[in-house]
């Protein structure tokens, strides 16, 4: 079968970033819902699933290896095969008496494979597209990434809820969901083996006679970038509020009214996140990418900073009023999803700008590792904080935690022409 031309990004950008998001969604979000269904406490869920961020935090430590050996294309497809095998393993261990510990261990292996896949896939994106295409497709990329997030929290959660009721066995229900995901990932492996183009620049970075010096030099070059500490501050603070909010969204929506939640069933949670939210997210992500490609990142940065943070107020309202109408809840969640899809494109393009250069794959991995650190540490304490404050005051706190992002956004330097089509 003839391989597609390198100028056919629609054949692989959407599917690549949908596939990139699935294991991240499983580790960070779907596992939260699953453990909530199995009776694990909010504090344990928040702490231990936040620790699963660690592979994304430390992935810069091995990102130069992806540059130094093999092609980004080969790394990408083989790691998709590894993730598929990990998904089967998770579905199998859920029936063990020690399922919580063992499943966390398997999820950690999946997280390691997924983090490495991120390195290769992001590097491939920058090699397979010209800079103007990168800006134009960043909205597509973020949209399909977020669609995978909603797929993991929408149809899959509905399926888990339906199977739990029909089978009368929560663990069996979640096992089937993980087997379905494994089948999806094996299909992604087969598709990308054919669909990914072969960019002429996709080859191992030239190595000197001192590989250790090359390895260390990659990190030194990154931290010698101009205004590096402002760059680090922007990446670490951009998602500070969301890092704490994200871990408690599912428990909040599923906890009973008497406990301060909204009392949604597992299936209702999936419907609220997986119907109207999908449309809003798609529009938000596409609008963000379009806006950056038209006016550049610098001119629309403030609009996007407001867009990603202001919808956090949605959860303040929901926790204060505790509406029981599923349509009302879905509408407010759709507003939050639109803002996130629109605003997060700014962070993606900013990291692409920072990573530009001869070590772009490794430097982009360092950027995303810093972003993961900014998600992991606040998320670890969020469960204890919520249990101490209650949902109402906790969501007010997460809104206050967005203030540093506004301050740093006012100080970062961006080329006015960067990102324009």
Coordinates of C-alpha atoms in Angstrom, one line a residue:
X1 CA 0.0 0.0 0.0
X2 CA 1.3 3.4 -0.9
X3 CA 2.5 5.6 2.0
X4 CA 0.8 9.0 2.3
X5 CA 2.7 12.1 1.4
X6 CA 4.3 14.2 4.1
X7 CA 1.9 17.1 3.2
X8 CA -1.2 15.1 4.5
X9 CA -1.3 16.1 8.2
X10 CA -5.0 15.4 8.4
X11 CA -4.2 11.7 8.0
X12 CA -2.1 11.6 11.1
X13 CA -2.2 14.7 13.4
X14 CA -5.8 14.1 14.7
X15 CA -5.2 10.3 15.3
X16 CA -1.7 10.8 16.8
X17 CA -2.8 13.3 19.4
X18 CA -6.0 11.4 20.2
X19 CA -3.7 8.4 20.8
X20 CA -1.3 10.5 22.8
X21 CA -4.0 11.6 25.2
X22 CA -5.6 8.2 25.9
X23 CA -3.0 6.8 28.3
X24 CA -2.7 10.2 30.0
X25 CA -6.5 10.4 30.4
X26 CA -6.5 6.8 31.8
X27 CA -3.8 7.5 34.3
X28 CA -4.9 11.0 35.4
X29 CA -8.7 11.0 35.1
X30 CA -10.3 7.6 34.3
X31 CA -8.4 6.0 37.2
X32 CA -9.9 8.6 39.5
X33 CA -13.4 7.7 38.5
X34 CA -12.6 4.0 38.7
X35 CA -11.1 4.2 42.2
X36 CA -14.0 6.3 43.3
X37 CA -16.4 3.6 42.1
X38 CA -14.4 1.0 44.1
X39 CA -14.6 3.0 47.4
X40 CA -11.1 4.5 47.6
X41 CA -11.1 7.8 49.6
X42 CA -10.7 11.2 48.0
X43 CA -7.3 11.8 49.8
X44 CA -5.8 8.5 48.6
X45 CA -7.1 9.0 45.1
X46 CA -5.7 12.5 44.8
X47 CA -2.3 11.6 46.4
X48 CA -1.6 8.4 44.6
X49 CA -2.9 9.3 41.2
X50 CA -1.0 12.6 41.4
X51 CA 2.2 10.6 42.0
X52 CA 1.5 9.0 38.6
X53 CA 2.5 12.3 37.1
X54 CA 6.1 11.5 38.0
X55 CA 7.1 9.9 34.6
X56 CA 5.9 13.1 32.8
X57 CA 7.9 15.2 35.3
X58 CA 11.1 13.3 34.9
X59 CA 10.8 12.4 31.2
X60 CA 13.4 15.1 30.2
X61 CA 16.0 12.9 31.9
X62 CA 15.7 10.4 29.1
X63 CA 14.4 12.6 26.3
X64 CA 17.9 13.0 24.8
X65 CA 17.9 9.2 24.3
X66 CA 14.9 9.5 21.9
X67 CA 17.0 12.1 20.0
X68 CA 20.2 10.1 20.0
X69 CA 18.8 6.6 18.9
X70 CA 16.4 5.6 16.2
X71 CA 13.7 7.8 14.6
X72 CA 10.8 9.6 16.2
X73 CA 8.5 7.6 13.9
X74 CA 9.8 4.2 15.1
X75 CA 9.7 5.2 18.8
X76 CA 6.1 6.4 18.4
X77 CA 4.6 3.3 16.9
X78 CA 6.4 0.9 19.1
X79 CA 5.4 2.7 22.3
X80 CA 1.8 2.6 21.1
X81 CA 2.1 -1.2 21.1
X82 CA 3.5 -1.0 24.7
X83 CA 0.6 1.1 25.9
X84 CA -1.9 -1.3 24.4
X85 CA -0.2 -4.2 26.4
X86 CA -0.3 -2.1 29.6
X87 CA -4.1 -1.5 29.1
X88 CA -4.7 -5.2 29.0
X89 CA -2.7 -5.7 32.1
X90 CA -4.7 -3.1 34.1
X91 CA -8.0 -4.8 33.1
X92 CA -6.6 -8.2 34.3
X93 CA -5.3 -7.1 37.7
X94 CA -8.5 -5.4 38.8
X95 CA -9.8 -8.8 40.1
X96 CA -6.9 -9.2 42.5
X97 CA -7.5 -8.7 46.3
X98 CA -4.6 -6.2 46.2
X99 CA -5.9 -4.5 43.0
X100 CA -5.2 -1.0 44.2
X101 CA -1.5 -1.4 44.7
X102 CA -1.0 -3.6 41.7
X103 CA -3.1 -1.5 39.4
X104 CA -1.1 1.6 40.5
X105 CA 2.1 -0.2 39.6
X106 CA 0.8 -1.1 36.1
X107 CA -0.5 2.4 35.6
X108 CA 3.0 3.7 36.5
X109 CA 4.5 1.5 33.7
X110 CA 1.8 2.8 31.3
X111 CA 2.7 6.4 32.4
X112 CA 6.4 5.7 31.7
X113 CA 5.5 4.4 28.2
X114 CA 3.1 7.3 27.6
X115 CA 5.6 9.9 28.7
X116 CA 8.2 8.5 26.3
X117 CA 5.6 8.4 23.6
X118 CA 4.9 12.1 24.2
X119 CA 8.6 12.8 23.6
X120 CA 8.7 11.0 20.3
X121 CA 5.2 12.2 19.0
X122 CA 5.9 15.8 19.8
X123 CA 9.2 15.6 18.2
X124 CA 7.6 14.0 15.1
X125 CA 5.0 16.8 15.0
X126 CA 7.7 19.4 14.8
X127 CA 9.6 17.4 12.1
X128 CA 6.6 16.4 10.1
X129 CA 5.1 20.0 9.8
X130 CA 6.6 23.3 8.8
X131 CA 6.3 26.1 11.4
X132 CA 3.3 27.7 9.7
X133 CA 1.6 24.3 9.6
X134 CA 2.4 23.8 13.3
X135 CA 0.6 27.0 14.2
X136 CA -2.4 26.2 12.0
X137 CA -2.7 22.6 13.3
X138 CA -2.1 23.4 17.0
X139 CA -5.9 23.9 17.3
X140 CA -6.6 20.5 15.6
X141 CA -3.9 18.9 17.8
X142 CA -5.3 20.3 21.0
X143 CA -8.9 19.6 20.0
X144 CA -8.3 15.9 19.3
X145 CA -6.2 15.6 22.4
X146 CA -9.1 17.0 24.4
X147 CA -11.6 14.9 22.5
X148 CA -9.7 11.9 23.8
X149 CA -10.0 13.3 27.3
X150 CA -13.7 13.7 26.9
X151 CA -13.9 10.2 25.3
X152 CA -12.2 8.9 28.4
X153 CA -14.6 10.7 30.7
X154 CA -17.7 10.5 28.5
X155 CA -18.6 7.3 26.5
X156 CA -16.2 5.1 28.4
X157 CA -17.5 6.2 31.8
X158 CA -21.1 5.7 30.5
X159 CA -20.1 2.2 29.4
X160 CA -18.5 1.5 32.8
X161 CA -21.7 2.6 34.6
X162 CA -24.0 0.6 32.3
X163 CA -21.9 -2.5 32.7
X164 CA -21.6 -2.2 36.4
X165 CA -25.4 -2.1 36.7
X166 CA -26.1 -4.8 34.1
X167 CA -23.3 -7.2 35.3
X168 CA -23.6 -6.3 39.0
X169 CA -19.8 -6.3 39.2
X170 CA -17.9 -3.0 39.2
X171 CA -14.5 -4.6 38.7
X172 CA -15.6 -6.6 35.8
X173 CA -17.2 -3.5 34.2
X174 CA -13.9 -1.6 34.4
X175 CA -12.0 -4.6 33.2
X176 CA -14.1 -4.6 30.0
X177 CA -13.5 -0.8 29.6
X178 CA -9.7 -1.3 29.7
X179 CA -9.9 -4.2 27.2
X180 CA -11.8 -1.9 24.8
X181 CA -9.1 0.7 25.2
X182 CA -6.4 -1.9 24.5
X183 CA -8.2 -2.8 21.2
X184 CA -8.3 0.9 20.3
X185 CA -4.6 1.3 20.9
X186 CA -3.6 -1.7 18.9
X187 CA -5.7 -0.2 16.1
X188 CA -3.8 3.1 16.5
X189 CA -0.5 1.2 16.3
X190 CA -1.5 -0.4 13.0
X191 CA -2.9 2.8 11.5
X192 CA 0.2 4.9 12.4
X193 CA 2.5 2.2 11.1
X194 CA 1.0 3.1 7.7
X195 CA -0.2 6.7 8.0
X196 CA 2.8 8.5 9.5
X197 CA 4.9 10.2 6.9
X198 CA 8.7 9.8 6.7
X199 CA 10.2 13.3 7.1
X200 CA 13.8 13.5 5.8
X201 CA 14.9 15.1 9.0
X202 CA 13.6 12.3 11.2
X203 CA 16.9 10.6 12.1
X204 CA 19.1 10.2 15.1
X205 CA 20.8 13.4 16.2
X206 CA 24.5 13.3 15.2
X207 CA 26.5 12.1 18.2
X208 CA 30.1 13.0 19.1
X209 CA 32.6 10.6 20.6
X210 CA 31.3 11.5 24.0
X211 CA 27.6 10.6 24.4
X212 CA 27.5 11.7 28.0
X213 CA 28.7 15.2 27.0
X214 CA 25.9 15.3 24.4
X215 CA 23.4 14.2 26.9
X216 CA 24.4 16.8 29.5
X217 CA 24.8 19.5 26.8
X218 CA 21.1 19.2 25.9
X219 CA 20.1 20.3 29.4
X220 CA 22.7 23.0 29.6
X221 CA 21.6 24.4 26.3
X222 CA 18.0 24.6 27.6
X223 CA 18.8 26.4 30.8
X224 CA 21.0 28.9 29.0
X225 CA 18.0 30.2 27.0
X226 CA 17.3 33.9 27.4
X227 CA 14.9 34.7 30.3
X228 CA 14.9 31.0 31.3
X229 CA 13.6 31.5 34.8
X230 CA 10.7 33.5 33.5
X231 CA 10.0 30.7 31.1
X232 CA 10.1 28.2 33.9
X233 CA 7.8 30.3 36.1
X234 CA 5.2 30.7 33.3
X235 CA 5.1 26.9 32.6
X236 CA 4.9 26.0 36.3
X237 CA 2.2 28.5 37.2
X238 CA 0.0 28.4 34.1
X239 CA -2.0 25.4 35.4
X240 CA -1.7 25.9 39.2
X241 CA -5.4 26.3 39.8
X242 CA -6.4 23.5 37.4
X243 CA -3.8 21.1 38.9
X244 CA -5.8 21.2 42.2
X245 CA -9.2 21.4 40.6
X246 CA -8.8 18.5 38.2
X247 CA -8.4 15.8 40.8
X248 CA -11.6 16.7 42.5
X249 CA -13.9 17.2 39.6
X250 CA -15.0 13.6 39.4
X251 CA -15.4 13.1 43.2
X252 CA -17.4 16.4 43.3
X253 CA -19.7 15.4 40.6
X254 CA -20.2 11.9 42.0
X255 CA -20.4 12.6 45.7
X256 CA -23.9 12.8 47.2
X257 CA -25.6 16.2 47.8
X258 CA -25.3 15.6 51.5
X259 CA -21.5 15.5 51.1
X260 CA -21.4 18.7 49.1
X261 CA -21.3 17.0 45.6
X262 CA -23.8 16.9 42.8
X263 CA -24.8 13.2 43.2
X264 CA -24.3 12.1 39.6
X265 CA -24.3 8.5 38.7
X266 CA -21.3 7.1 36.8
X267 CA -23.3 7.1 33.6
X268 CA -24.6 10.7 34.2
X269 CA -21.0 11.8 34.8
X270 CA -20.1 10.4 31.4
X271 CA -23.1 12.1 29.7
X272 CA -22.3 15.5 31.3
X273 CA -18.7 15.4 30.1
X274 CA -19.2 13.5 26.9
X275 CA -22.0 15.2 25.0
X276 CA -22.3 19.0 25.0
X277 CA -18.8 19.2 26.3
X278 CA -17.4 17.6 23.2
X279 CA -18.9 20.2 20.9
X280 CA -17.8 23.1 23.2
X281 CA -14.2 21.7 23.4
X282 CA -14.0 21.2 19.7
X283 CA -15.0 24.8 19.0
X284 CA -12.7 26.1 21.7
X285 CA -9.6 24.3 20.5
X286 CA -10.2 25.1 16.8
X287 CA -10.9 28.8 17.7
X288 CA -7.7 29.0 19.7
X289 CA -5.5 27.6 16.9
X290 CA -7.2 29.8 14.3
X291 CA -6.7 32.9 16.4
X292 CA -3.0 32.3 17.0
X293 CA -2.4 31.6 13.3
X294 CA -4.1 34.9 12.4
X295 CA -2.7 37.3 14.9
X296 CA 0.2 35.5 16.6
X297 CA 0.6 34.2 20.1
X298 CA 1.7 37.5 21.7
X299 CA -1.5 39.4 20.8
X300 CA -3.9 36.8 22.0
X301 CA -2.0 35.6 25.1
X302 CA -4.1 37.6 27.6
X303 CA -7.4 36.5 26.0
X304 CA -6.3 32.9 26.3
X305 CA -5.1 33.3 29.9
X306 CA -8.5 34.6 30.9
X307 CA -10.2 31.9 28.9
X308 CA -8.5 29.0 30.6
X309 CA -8.8 30.3 34.1
X310 CA -12.1 32.2 34.4
X311 CA -14.2 29.1 33.8
X312 CA -13.0 27.7 37.2
X313 CA -15.7 30.0 38.6
X314 CA -18.1 27.4 37.2
X315 CA -17.3 25.0 40.0
X316 CA -17.7 27.8 42.6
X317 CA -21.2 28.3 41.3
X318 CA -22.0 24.5 41.0
X319 CA -20.7 23.8 44.6
X320 CA -22.7 26.7 46.0
X321 CA -26.0 25.9 44.3
X322 CA -25.7 22.1 43.8
X323 CA -28.2 21.9 40.8
X324 CA -29.8 18.6 40.2
X325 CA -30.8 19.2 36.6
X326 CA -28.4 17.3 34.4
X327 CA -28.8 19.7 31.5
X328 CA -27.8 22.7 33.7
X329 CA -24.8 20.8 35.0
X330 CA -23.8 19.8 31.4
X331 CA -24.2 23.4 30.2
X332 CA -21.8 24.8 32.8
X333 CA -19.3 22.0 32.2
X334 CA -19.5 22.8 28.5
X335 CA -18.6 26.5 29.3
X336 CA -15.5 25.2 31.3
X337 CA -14.5 22.9 28.4
X338 CA -14.7 25.7 25.8
X339 CA -12.5 27.9 27.9
X340 CA -10.0 25.2 28.5
X341 CA -9.8 24.1 24.8
X342 CA -9.4 27.8 23.7
X343 CA -6.9 28.8 26.3
X344 CA -4.6 25.8 26.4
X345 CA -3.5 26.3 22.8
X346 CA -1.5 29.3 24.2
X347 CA 0.6 27.0 26.4
X348 CA 1.2 24.5 23.6
X349 CA 2.4 27.2 21.2
X350 CA 4.5 28.8 23.9
X351 CA 6.4 25.5 24.6
X352 CA 6.9 25.0 20.8
X353 CA 8.4 28.5 20.7
X354 CA 10.7 27.8 23.7
X355 CA 11.8 24.5 22.3
X356 CA 12.8 25.7 18.8
X357 CA 16.4 24.9 17.9
X358 CA 18.6 21.9 17.2
X359 CA 17.4 19.9 20.3
X360 CA 13.7 20.7 19.8
X361 CA 12.5 17.2 20.7
X362 CA 14.4 17.1 24.0
X363 CA 13.7 20.7 24.9
X364 CA 10.0 20.3 24.3
X365 CA 10.1 17.3 26.6
X366 CA 11.8 19.5 29.2
X367 CA 9.0 22.0 28.9
X368 CA 6.2 19.4 29.2
X369 CA 8.1 17.8 32.1
X370 CA 8.1 21.2 33.9
X371 CA 4.4 21.5 33.1
X372 CA 3.8 18.0 34.6
X373 CA 5.7 19.0 37.8
X374 CA 3.3 22.0 38.0
X375 CA 0.4 19.6 37.9
X376 CA 1.8 16.8 40.1
X377 CA 2.8 18.7 43.3
X378 CA -0.3 20.8 43.8
X379 CA -2.5 17.8 42.9
X380 CA -0.9 15.6 45.6
X381 CA -2.3 17.8 48.4
X382 CA -5.6 18.7 46.7
X383 CA -7.5 15.8 48.2
X384 CA -6.5 16.6 51.8
X385 CA -7.2 20.3 51.2
X386 CA -10.7 19.6 49.8
X387 CA -11.5 17.3 52.8
X388 CA -10.4 20.1 55.1
X389 CA -12.1 23.0 53.4
X390 CA -15.1 21.3 51.8
X391 CA -16.0 21.6 48.2
X392 CA -17.4 25.2 48.4
X393 CA -14.3 26.8 49.9
X394 CA -11.9 24.5 48.0
X395 CA -13.1 25.7 44.6
X396 CA -12.8 29.3 45.7
X397 CA -9.2 28.5 46.6
X398 CA -8.5 27.0 43.2
X399 CA -9.7 30.3 41.6
X400 CA -7.3 32.3 43.8
X401 CA -4.5 29.9 42.8
X402 CA -4.8 31.2 39.2
X403 CA -3.5 34.6 40.2
X404 CA 0.2 33.8 39.7
X405 CA -0.5 32.8 36.1
X406 CA -1.9 36.2 35.4
X407 CA 1.1 37.9 37.0
X408 CA 3.7 35.9 35.1
X409 CA 1.8 36.2 31.8
X410 CA 2.3 39.9 32.0
X411 CA 6.1 39.5 32.2
X412 CA 6.9 36.9 29.6
X413 CA 8.5 37.9 26.3
X414 CA 7.1 36.6 23.0
X415 CA 8.1 37.4 19.4
X416 CA 5.1 39.3 18.0
X417 CA 5.4 37.4 14.7
X418 CA 5.5 33.9 16.3
X419 CA 2.7 31.6 15.4
X420 CA 1.3 33.8 12.5
X421 CA 0.2 31.9 9.5

